């Protein structure tokens, strides 16, 4: 007797002690293993011409009530002694994965079923399990036997045909659990229908059907029953059924089974296209973005089937990066030997991918136009992905995505599209104004936002790091350039206001020099309300971008990216009065106060102060004064 590997043992313990209330899923897991095993053999037969037909394959389930056993058999690829040992002795070793690796160089093939509680779930309902298997092309068969935690044994056995037969000795019934139910025709039928209906090979169970028999004298007829194999699953993959046959519930259930989500999807799209290219596609937008989405481990892609046979689990060529959160599958006619490289070049697939991308955008646009609330729900979950999509690839996809993004409008107090913004613009407005900040609230409070609002214009709030980078690529919408409210000349003040006295000019020059070249310019402003000073930026890099750059890991030798800053002083603030006085009475103090004001403006912007100690001591000194 061999013992299980540690990690397998742990899972096994969980299964035996049945933390799962949903014990019946064992059947789905076993059937899906059978189907994988048949897929493997079918695939082999297609690529090596071994003369097997699709119709030759089947999965059979047989209950023996007297022996209290349930047997699940398939005529798939089977397992050698070594494979029994490797695949069932340790859970971490997934045979599906190993098969994939072996074939990677030749063909890229994925097999469904790399997920789930897997084979060990059988111990939720069985006290002993025998796996009798004969690998295709081998002479000898073997049996793997285990009663759970103690370990398992593999020995030679007799089996005529290739494939695998799993015999489960059911646990004794208890008050809570009626394991014998799993031997009933109706129960099995229900479970197969529920979990395994789209398995593409027939799943058969025995059913008793009435049969008439004649008595010896040939006269009296008596009704008896005979057992017949009955195929339970409809086999037609769900995406091949016509839409009118399917309910939302069907789509949702399929989604959860297929893509391992516990929630219903946000929406589904089902395409059955016939014409120059024929394909079927089933596309799902999940409710929530996958957690690993922005990590390097995330793999996007749609499942790719050729005539109902899975040939690639994550075909990334079928879905653009910005729709990477979308799940789905495509079924079309392809050579089964298609490899990663050929997928990229396949014209038919490229066309399908482009159709799907367009369809998704169209549906989203329609939702945006007709059902705002629902689109907002979508946007709250995936807006960031769309914005990152605009930014990626140097803005190459901006035209496709710019009408789908929304930003919060300060004036309208809701999310708006660029189109909404532009159509609400007063005639004299030249720019689309936006402000960046950590929250809508902080943006609303910014003096610069107020300035634009006072001029009668609206401001879009950009609160995600990527926002402004994306906007730089969009650059303009409907001929209106975007402008950050902190941009130096965002709102050129009237000439009247720009007229300043010689004295003011000298003071501003003095302040600029006092700040050791940290700012490009010092200006007077009348639009700052109660704020004494405010920081603006000129040129390509905004203050918000400087912050983002600063938070990113720096490569060796890279220089800090800085915004060209402009310090605006509120001409109507008392502080400016004081500065004027100091200019003629105490220039040393004015120098120090200039420093404090700049640091203060930086703090409001969320920028770091280089010399915090100096700031604190200067503030204290001038308060004490
Ligand atoms: P998974 O299917 O996720 O790989 P399982 O624990 O369900 O994990 O199964 C482990 C492995 O055992 C499978 O990957 C497969 O190689 C092998 N296996 C299980 N059932 C069968 C079967 N009916 N025929 C052939 N191989 C099987």
Coordinates of N, CA and C in Angstrom, one line a residue, residues 3-220:
X3 N 1.2 5.5 0.3 CA 0.4 6.6 0.9 C 0.4 7.8 -0.1
X4 N -0.6 8.6 0.0 CA -0.8 9.7 -0.8 C 0.2 10.8 -0.5
X5 N 0.5 11.6 -1.4 CA 1.4 12.8 -1.2 C 0.7 13.7 -0.2
X6 N 1.5 14.4 0.6 CA 0.9 15.2 1.6 C -0.3 16.1 1.2
X7 N 0.0 16.9 0.1 CA -1.1 17.8 -0.3 C -2.3 17.1 -0.8
X8 N -2.1 15.9 -1.4 CA -3.3 15.1 -1.8 C -4.1 14.7 -0.6
X9 N -3.3 14.3 0.4 CA -3.9 13.7 1.6 C -4.8 14.8 2.2
X10 N -4.4 16.0 2.2 CA -5.2 17.0 2.8 C -6.5 17.2 2.1
X11 N -6.4 17.2 0.8 CA -7.7 17.4 0.0 C -8.6 16.2 0.2
X12 N -7.9 15.0 0.2 CA -8.6 13.8 0.4 C -9.4 13.8 1.7
X13 N -8.7 14.3 2.8 CA -9.4 14.4 4.1 C -10.6 15.2 4.0
X14 N -10.5 16.4 3.3 CA -11.6 17.3 3.2 C -12.8 16.6 2.5
X15 N -12.4 15.8 1.5 CA -13.5 15.1 0.8 C -14.1 14.0 1.6
X16 N -13.3 13.3 2.3 CA -13.8 12.2 3.1 C -14.8 12.7 4.2
X17 N -14.3 13.8 4.8 CA -15.1 14.4 5.9 C -16.1 15.3 5.3
X18 N -16.2 15.4 4.0 CA -17.2 16.1 3.3 C -17.6 17.5 3.8
X19 N -16.7 18.4 3.7 CA -17.0 19.7 4.0 C -18.0 20.3 2.9
X20 N -18.0 19.6 1.8 CA -18.9 20.0 0.7 C -20.3 19.5 1.0
X21 N -21.2 20.4 1.0 CA -22.6 19.9 1.2 C -23.1 19.4 -0.2
X22 N -22.5 19.9 -1.2 CA -22.9 19.6 -2.5 C -22.2 18.3 -3.0
X23 N -22.5 17.2 -2.4 CA -21.8 16.0 -2.7 C -22.0 15.5 -4.2
X24 N -23.2 15.8 -4.7 CA -23.5 15.3 -6.0 C -22.6 15.7 -7.1
X25 N -21.8 16.8 -6.9 CA -20.9 17.2 -8.0 C -19.8 16.2 -8.3
X26 N -19.7 15.2 -7.5 CA -18.7 14.1 -7.8 C -18.9 13.6 -9.2
X27 N -20.2 13.5 -9.6 CA -20.6 12.9 -10.9 C -20.1 13.8 -12.0
X28 N -20.4 15.1 -11.8 CA -19.9 16.0 -12.9 C -18.4 15.9 -13.0
X29 N -17.7 15.8 -11.9 CA -16.2 15.8 -12.0 C -15.7 14.5 -12.7
X30 N -16.4 13.4 -12.4 CA -15.9 12.1 -13.0 C -16.3 12.1 -14.5
X31 N -17.5 12.6 -14.8 CA -17.9 12.7 -16.2 C -17.0 13.6 -17.0
X32 N -16.6 14.7 -16.4 CA -15.7 15.6 -17.1 C -14.4 15.0 -17.4
X33 N -13.9 14.2 -16.4 CA -12.6 13.4 -16.6 C -12.8 12.4 -17.8
X34 N -13.9 11.8 -17.8 CA -14.2 10.8 -18.9 C -14.1 11.5 -20.3
X35 N -14.8 12.7 -20.3 CA -14.9 13.4 -21.5 C -13.5 13.9 -21.9
X36 N -12.7 14.3 -21.0 CA -11.3 14.7 -21.3 C -10.6 13.6 -21.9
X37 N -10.7 12.4 -21.3 CA -10.0 11.2 -21.7 C -10.4 10.8 -23.2
X38 N -11.7 11.0 -23.5 CA -12.2 10.7 -24.8 C -11.7 11.8 -25.8
X39 N -11.7 13.1 -25.3 CA -11.1 14.1 -26.2 C -9.7 13.8 -26.6
X40 N -8.9 13.3 -25.6 CA -7.5 13.0 -25.9 C -7.4 11.9 -27.0
X41 N -8.2 10.9 -26.8 CA -8.2 9.8 -27.8 C -8.7 10.3 -29.2
X42 N -9.8 11.0 -29.1 CA -10.4 11.5 -30.4 C -9.4 12.4 -31.1
X43 N -8.7 13.2 -30.3 CA -7.7 14.1 -30.9 C -6.6 13.3 -31.5
X44 N -6.2 12.3 -30.8 CA -5.1 11.4 -31.4 C -5.6 10.7 -32.7
X45 N -6.9 10.3 -32.7 CA -7.4 9.6 -33.8 C -7.5 10.6 -35.0
X46 N -7.7 11.8 -34.8 CA -7.8 12.8 -35.9 C -6.4 13.1 -36.4
X47 N -5.4 13.2 -35.5 CA -4.1 13.6 -36.0 C -3.3 12.4 -36.4
X48 N -3.6 11.2 -36.0 CA -2.8 10.1 -36.4 C -3.6 9.0 -37.2
X49 N -4.8 9.4 -37.5 CA -5.6 8.5 -38.4 C -5.7 7.0 -37.9
X50 N -6.1 6.8 -36.7 CA -6.2 5.5 -36.1 C -7.5 4.9 -36.3
X51 N -8.4 5.6 -37.1 CA -9.6 4.9 -37.5 C -10.7 4.9 -36.5
X52 N -10.7 5.8 -35.6 CA -11.9 5.9 -34.7 C -12.8 7.0 -35.1
X53 N -14.1 6.8 -34.9 CA -15.0 7.8 -35.2 C -15.6 8.4 -34.0
X54 N -16.1 9.6 -34.2 CA -16.7 10.3 -33.1 C -17.8 9.5 -32.5
X55 N -18.6 8.8 -33.3 CA -19.7 8.1 -32.8 C -19.3 6.8 -32.0
X56 N -18.0 6.5 -32.0 CA -17.6 5.3 -31.3 C -17.5 5.5 -29.8
X57 N -17.5 6.8 -29.4 CA -17.2 7.1 -28.0 C -18.4 7.2 -27.2
X58 N -18.3 6.8 -25.9 CA -19.4 7.0 -25.0 C -19.0 6.9 -23.5
X59 N -19.9 7.4 -22.7 CA -19.6 7.3 -21.2 C -20.8 6.6 -20.7
X60 N -20.6 5.5 -19.9 CA -21.7 4.7 -19.4 C -21.7 4.7 -17.9
X61 N -22.9 4.8 -17.3 CA -23.0 4.8 -15.9 C -23.9 3.6 -15.5
X62 N -23.4 2.8 -14.6 CA -24.1 1.6 -14.3 C -24.2 1.4 -12.8
X63 N -25.5 1.2 -12.3 CA -25.6 1.0 -10.8 C -26.0 -0.4 -10.6
X64 N -25.3 -1.0 -9.6 CA -25.6 -2.3 -9.1 C -26.1 -2.2 -7.7
X65 N -27.4 -2.3 -7.6 CA -28.0 -2.0 -6.3 C -27.7 -3.1 -5.2
X66 N -27.5 -4.4 -5.7 CA -27.2 -5.4 -4.8 C -25.8 -5.2 -4.2
X67 N -24.9 -4.9 -5.1 CA -23.5 -4.7 -4.6 C -23.3 -3.3 -4.0
X68 N -24.3 -2.5 -4.2 CA -24.2 -1.1 -3.7 C -23.0 -0.4 -4.4
X69 N -22.9 -0.6 -5.7 CA -21.8 0.1 -6.4 C -22.4 0.9 -7.6
X70 N -21.6 1.9 -7.9 CA -21.9 2.7 -9.1 C -20.6 2.8 -10.0
X71 N -20.8 2.4 -11.2 CA -19.6 2.3 -12.1 C -19.8 3.4 -13.2
X72 N -18.7 4.1 -13.5 CA -18.7 5.1 -14.5 C -17.6 4.7 -15.5
X73 N -17.9 4.4 -16.7 CA -16.9 3.9 -17.6 C -16.8 4.8 -18.9
X74 N -15.6 4.8 -19.5 CA -15.5 5.6 -20.7 C -14.6 4.7 -21.6
X75 N -14.6 5.0 -22.9 CA -13.7 4.4 -23.8 C -12.7 5.4 -24.4
X76 N -12.2 6.2 -23.5 CA -11.2 7.2 -23.8 C -9.8 6.6 -23.8
X77 N -8.8 7.5 -23.6 CA -7.4 7.1 -23.8 C -6.9 6.2 -22.7
X78 N -7.5 6.1 -21.5 CA -7.1 5.2 -20.5 C -5.8 5.6 -19.8
X79 N -5.4 4.8 -18.9 CA -4.2 5.1 -18.1 C -3.3 3.9 -18.0
X80 N -2.0 4.1 -18.1 CA -1.1 3.0 -17.8 C -0.9 2.9 -16.3
X81 N -0.2 1.8 -15.8 CA 0.0 1.7 -14.4 C 0.7 3.0 -13.8
X82 N 1.6 3.4 -14.6 CA 2.4 4.6 -14.2 C 1.5 5.8 -14.1
X83 N 0.6 5.9 -15.1 CA -0.3 7.1 -15.1 C -1.3 7.0 -14.0
X84 N -1.8 5.8 -13.7 CA -2.7 5.7 -12.5 C -2.0 6.2 -11.3
X85 N -0.8 5.8 -11.2 CA 0.0 6.1 -10.0 C 0.2 7.7 -9.9
X86 N 0.7 8.2 -11.1 CA 1.0 9.6 -11.1 C -0.3 10.5 -11.0
X87 N -1.3 10.1 -11.7 CA -2.5 11.0 -11.8 C -3.4 10.9 -10.6
X88 N -3.5 9.7 -10.1 CA -4.4 9.6 -9.0 C -3.7 9.6 -7.6
X89 N -2.4 9.4 -7.6 CA -1.7 9.3 -6.4 C -1.4 10.7 -5.8
X90 N -1.4 11.7 -6.7 CA -1.2 13.0 -6.2 C -2.1 14.0 -6.9
X91 N -2.7 14.8 -6.2 CA -3.6 15.8 -6.7 C -2.9 16.9 -7.5
X92 N -1.7 17.2 -7.0 CA -1.0 18.4 -7.6 C -0.6 18.1 -9.1
X93 N -0.5 16.8 -9.3 CA -0.1 16.4 -10.7 C -1.3 16.3 -11.5
X94 N -1.6 17.2 -12.4 CA -2.8 17.1 -13.2 C -2.4 16.5 -14.5
X95 N -3.0 15.4 -14.8 CA -2.7 14.7 -16.0 C -3.0 15.6 -17.2
X96 N -4.0 16.4 -17.1 CA -4.4 17.2 -18.2 C -3.3 18.2 -18.5
X97 N -2.7 18.7 -17.4 CA -1.6 19.6 -17.6 C -0.4 18.9 -18.3
X98 N -0.1 17.7 -17.8 CA 1.1 17.0 -18.3 C 0.9 16.7 -19.8
X99 N -0.3 16.3 -20.1 CA -0.6 16.0 -21.5 C -0.4 17.2 -22.4
X100 N -0.8 18.3 -21.8 CA -0.6 19.6 -22.6 C 0.8 19.9 -22.8
X101 N 1.6 19.7 -21.8 CA 3.1 19.9 -21.9 C 3.7 19.0 -22.9
X102 N 3.4 17.7 -22.9 CA 3.9 16.8 -23.9 C 3.6 17.2 -25.3
X103 N 2.5 17.8 -25.5 CA 2.1 18.1 -26.9 C 2.4 19.6 -27.3
X104 N 3.0 20.3 -26.3 CA 3.2 21.7 -26.6 C 4.0 22.0 -27.8
X105 N 5.0 21.3 -28.0 CA 5.9 21.6 -29.1 C 5.2 21.4 -30.4
X106 N 4.5 20.3 -30.5 CA 3.9 19.9 -31.8 C 2.6 20.8 -32.0
X107 N 1.7 20.6 -31.1 CA 0.4 21.4 -31.3 C 0.1 21.9 -29.9
X108 N -0.5 23.0 -30.0 CA -1.0 23.6 -28.7 C -2.4 23.2 -28.5
X109 N -2.5 22.4 -27.5 CA -3.9 21.8 -27.3 C -4.2 22.0 -25.8
X110 N -5.4 22.3 -25.5 CA -5.8 22.4 -24.1 C -6.9 21.5 -23.9
X111 N -7.0 21.0 -22.8 CA -8.1 20.0 -22.4 C -8.9 20.6 -21.3
X112 N -10.2 20.6 -21.4 CA -11.0 21.1 -20.3 C -10.7 20.3 -19.0
X113 N -11.0 20.9 -17.9 CA -10.9 20.1 -16.7 C -9.7 20.3 -15.9
X114 N -9.0 21.5 -16.0 CA -7.9 21.7 -15.1 C -8.3 22.3 -13.9
X115 N -9.5 22.2 -13.6 CA -10.1 22.9 -12.4 C -11.1 22.0 -11.7
X116 N -11.5 22.4 -10.6 CA -12.5 21.6 -9.9 C -11.9 20.8 -8.8
X117 N -12.8 20.2 -8.0 CA -12.2 19.4 -6.9 C -11.7 18.1 -7.5
X118 N -12.1 17.8 -8.7 CA -11.5 16.7 -9.4 C -11.9 15.3 -8.9
X119 N -11.0 14.4 -9.3 CA -11.3 13.0 -9.0 C -11.5 12.6 -7.5
X120 N -10.8 13.3 -6.6 CA -11.0 12.9 -5.2 C -12.4 13.2 -4.7
X121 N -13.1 14.0 -5.4 CA -14.5 14.2 -4.9 C -15.3 12.9 -4.8
X122 N -14.8 11.9 -5.5 CA -15.4 10.6 -5.4 C -15.5 10.0 -4.0
X123 N -14.6 10.5 -3.1 CA -14.5 10.0 -1.8 C -15.6 10.7 -0.9
X124 N -16.3 11.6 -1.4 CA -17.4 12.2 -0.7 C -18.5 11.2 -0.6
X125 N -18.6 10.3 -1.6 CA -19.8 9.4 -1.6 C -19.3 7.9 -1.5
X126 N -18.0 7.7 -1.8 CA -17.6 6.3 -1.9 C -16.7 6.0 -0.7
X127 N -16.8 4.7 -0.2 CA -15.9 4.4 0.9 C -14.7 3.6 0.3
X128 N -14.9 3.1 -0.9 CA -13.8 2.4 -1.6 C -14.0 2.7 -3.1
X129 N -12.9 2.8 -3.8 CA -13.0 3.2 -5.2 C -12.0 2.3 -6.0
X130 N -12.4 1.7 -7.0 CA -11.5 1.0 -7.9 C -11.5 1.7 -9.3
X131 N -10.3 2.0 -9.7 CA -10.2 2.6 -11.1 C -9.5 1.5 -12.0
X132 N -10.2 0.9 -12.8 CA -9.7 -0.1 -13.7 C -9.5 0.6 -15.1
X133 N -8.2 0.5 -15.6 CA -8.0 1.2 -16.8 C -7.0 0.5 -17.7
X134 N -7.2 0.7 -19.0 CA -6.3 0.2 -20.0 C -6.0 1.3 -20.9
X135 N -4.7 1.6 -21.0 CA -4.4 2.7 -21.9 C -4.5 2.3 -23.4
X136 N -4.9 3.2 -24.2 CA -5.1 2.9 -25.7 C -3.7 2.4 -26.2
X137 N -3.8 1.3 -26.9 CA -2.5 0.7 -27.5 C -1.7 -0.2 -26.6
X138 N -2.1 -0.3 -25.4 CA -1.4 -1.1 -24.4 C -2.1 -2.5 -24.3
X139 N -1.3 -3.5 -23.9 CA -1.9 -4.8 -23.8 C -2.5 -5.0 -22.4
X140 N -1.7 -4.5 -21.4 CA -2.1 -4.8 -20.0 C -3.0 -3.7 -19.4
X141 N -3.9 -4.2 -18.6 CA -4.7 -3.3 -17.8 C -4.3 -3.3 -16.4
X142 N -4.7 -2.2 -15.6 CA -4.3 -2.2 -14.2 C -5.5 -1.6 -13.4
X143 N -5.4 -1.9 -12.1 CA -6.5 -1.3 -11.3 C -5.9 -0.6 -10.1
X144 N -6.4 0.6 -9.9 CA -6.0 1.4 -8.7 C -7.1 1.3 -7.7
X145 N -6.7 0.9 -6.5 CA -7.7 0.7 -5.5 C -7.4 1.6 -4.2
X146 N -8.4 2.2 -3.7 CA -8.2 2.9 -2.5 C -9.4 3.0 -1.7
X147 N -9.2 3.0 -0.3 CA -10.4 3.2 0.5 C -10.2 4.5 1.3
X148 N -9.5 5.4 0.6 CA -9.3 6.8 1.2 C -8.0 7.0 1.8
X149 N -8.1 7.6 3.0 CA -6.9 8.1 3.7 C -5.7 7.2 3.8
X150 N -5.9 5.9 4.0 CA -4.7 5.1 4.3 C -3.8 5.0 3.1
X151 N -4.3 5.1 1.9 CA -3.4 5.0 0.8 C -4.0 4.3 -0.4
X152 N -3.2 3.9 -1.3 CA -3.8 3.2 -2.5 C -2.9 2.1 -3.0
X153 N -3.4 1.3 -3.9 CA -2.6 0.2 -4.5 C -2.8 0.2 -6.0
X154 N -1.8 -0.2 -6.7 CA -2.0 -0.3 -8.2 C -1.6 -1.8 -8.5
X155 N -2.5 -2.5 -9.1 CA -2.0 -3.9 -9.5 C -2.5 -4.2 -10.9
X156 N -1.9 -5.3 -11.5 CA -2.4 -5.7 -12.8 C -3.8 -6.2 -12.7
X157 N -4.5 -6.1 -13.8 CA -5.9 -6.5 -13.8 C -6.3 -6.9 -15.2
X158 N -7.6 -7.4 -15.3 CA -8.1 -7.8 -16.6 C -9.1 -6.8 -17.1
X159 N -8.9 -6.4 -18.3 CA -9.9 -5.5 -19.0 C -9.7 -5.6 -20.5
X160 N -10.8 -5.9 -21.2 CA -10.7 -6.2 -22.6 C -10.4 -5.0 -23.4
X161 N -11.2 -4.0 -23.2 CA -11.1 -2.8 -24.1 C -10.4 -1.6 -23.4
X162 N -9.9 -0.8 -24.2 CA -9.2 0.4 -23.7 C -10.2 1.3 -23.0
X163 N -9.7 2.2 -22.1 CA -10.6 3.1 -21.5 C -10.5 2.9 -19.9
X164 N -11.4 3.5 -19.3 CA -11.4 3.5 -17.8 C -12.7 3.2 -17.2
X165 N -12.7 2.5 -16.1 CA -14.0 2.1 -15.4 C -13.8 2.5 -14.0
X166 N -14.6 3.3 -13.5 CA -14.4 3.7 -12.0 C -15.6 3.1 -11.2
X167 N -15.2 2.2 -10.4 CA -16.3 1.5 -9.6 C -16.3 2.1 -8.2
X168 N -17.4 2.7 -7.8 CA -17.5 3.3 -6.5 C -18.3 2.5 -5.5
X169 N -17.8 2.1 -4.4 CA -18.6 1.4 -3.4 C -19.1 2.5 -2.5
X170 N -20.4 2.6 -2.6 CA -21.1 3.8 -1.9 C -21.0 3.6 -0.4
X171 N -20.9 4.8 0.3 CA -21.0 4.8 1.7 C -22.3 4.3 2.2
X172 N -22.4 3.9 3.5 CA -23.7 3.5 4.0 C -24.6 4.8 4.2
X173 N -25.9 4.6 4.0 CA -26.8 5.8 4.2 C -26.8 6.2 5.6
X174 N -27.0 7.5 5.8 CA -27.2 7.9 7.2 C -28.4 8.8 7.2
X175 N -28.7 9.3 8.4 CA -29.9 10.1 8.5 C -29.9 11.3 7.5
X176 N -28.7 11.9 7.5 CA -28.5 13.1 6.6 C -28.3 12.8 5.1
X177 N -27.6 11.8 4.9 CA -27.2 11.5 3.5 C -27.7 10.1 3.0
X178 N -28.4 10.2 1.9 CA -28.9 9.0 1.3 C -28.0 8.7 0.1
X179 N -26.9 8.0 0.3 CA -26.0 7.8 -0.8 C -26.6 6.8 -1.8
X180 N -27.5 6.0 -1.4 CA -28.1 5.0 -2.3 C -28.9 5.7 -3.4
X181 N -29.3 7.0 -3.1 CA -30.0 7.8 -4.2 C -29.2 7.8 -5.5
X182 N -27.9 7.8 -5.3 CA -27.0 7.9 -6.6 C -27.1 6.6 -7.4
X183 N -27.9 5.6 -7.0 CA -28.0 4.5 -7.8 C -29.4 4.5 -8.6
X184 N -30.2 5.5 -8.3 CA -31.5 5.6 -8.9 C -31.4 6.3 -10.2
X185 N -32.2 5.7 -11.1 CA -32.3 6.2 -12.5 C -32.6 7.7 -12.5
X186 N -33.6 8.1 -11.7 CA -34.1 9.5 -11.8 C -33.1 10.5 -11.3
X187 N -32.4 10.0 -10.2 CA -31.4 10.9 -9.6 C -30.2 11.1 -10.6
X188 N -29.8 10.0 -11.2 CA -28.6 10.1 -12.1 C -29.0 11.0 -13.3
X189 N -30.2 10.7 -13.8 CA -30.7 11.5 -14.9 C -30.7 13.0 -14.7
X190 N -31.2 13.3 -13.5 CA -31.3 14.7 -13.1 C -29.9 15.3 -13.0
X191 N -29.0 14.6 -12.4 CA -27.6 15.2 -12.2 C -26.9 15.3 -13.6
X192 N -27.1 14.4 -14.5 CA -26.4 14.5 -15.8 C -27.0 15.7 -16.5
X193 N -28.3 15.8 -16.5 CA -29.0 16.9 -17.2 C -28.5 18.2 -16.6
X194 N -28.4 18.2 -15.3 CA -28.1 19.5 -14.7 C -26.6 19.9 -14.9
X195 N -25.7 19.0 -14.8 CA -24.3 19.4 -14.8 C -23.6 19.0 -16.1
X196 N -24.1 18.1 -16.8 CA -23.2 17.6 -17.9 C -23.9 17.5 -19.2
X197 N -24.9 18.3 -19.4 CA -25.7 18.2 -20.6 C -25.0 18.5 -21.9
X198 N -24.0 19.4 -21.8 CA -23.3 19.8 -23.0 C -22.0 19.0 -23.3
X199 N -21.8 17.9 -22.5 CA -20.7 17.0 -22.8 C -21.0 16.4 -24.2
X200 N -20.0 16.4 -25.0 CA -20.2 16.1 -26.4 C -20.3 14.6 -26.7
X201 N -20.1 13.8 -25.8 CA -20.2 12.4 -26.0 C -21.4 11.9 -25.3
X202 N -22.1 10.8 -25.8 CA -23.3 10.4 -25.1 C -23.0 9.8 -23.7
X203 N -23.8 10.2 -22.8 CA -23.7 9.7 -21.4 C -24.9 8.8 -21.2
X204 N -24.6 7.5 -21.0 CA -25.8 6.6 -21.0 C -26.0 6.0 -19.7
X205 N -27.3 5.9 -19.3 CA -27.6 5.1 -18.1 C -28.6 4.1 -18.4
X206 N -28.7 3.1 -17.6 CA -29.7 2.0 -17.9 C -31.1 2.4 -17.4
X207 N -32.0 2.1 -18.2 CA -33.4 2.4 -17.8 C -34.2 1.2 -18.0
X208 N -35.2 1.0 -17.1 CA -36.1 -0.1 -17.3 C -37.2 0.3 -18.2
X209 N -37.4 -0.4 -19.3 CA -38.6 0.0 -20.1 C -39.5 -1.2 -20.3
X210 N -40.8 -1.0 -20.4 CA -41.7 -2.1 -20.5 C -41.5 -2.9 -21.7
X211 N -41.6 -4.2 -21.6 CA -41.5 -5.1 -22.7 C -42.6 -6.2 -22.6
X212 N -43.2 -6.5 -23.7 CA -44.2 -7.6 -23.6 C -43.5 -9.0 -23.8
X213 N -43.9 -9.9 -23.0 CA -43.4 -11.2 -23.2 C -44.5 -12.3 -23.3
X214 N -44.3 -13.3 -24.0 CA -45.3 -14.3 -24.2 C -45.1 -15.4 -23.2
X215 N -46.1 -16.0 -22.7 CA -46.0 -17.1 -21.8 C -45.7 -18.4 -22.7
X216 N -45.4 -19.5 -22.1 CA -45.0 -20.7 -22.8 C -46.1 -21.1 -23.7
X217 N -47.4 -21.0 -23.3 CA -48.4 -21.5 -24.2 C -48.7 -20.5 -25.3
X218 N -48.1 -19.4 -25.3 CA -48.2 -18.5 -26.5 C -49.4 -17.7 -26.5
X219 N -50.2 -17.7 -25.4 CA -51.4 -17.0 -25.5 C -51.4 -15.7 -24.6
X220 N -51.2 -16.0 -23.3 CA -51.3 -14.9 -22.4 C -50.1 -13.9 -22.5

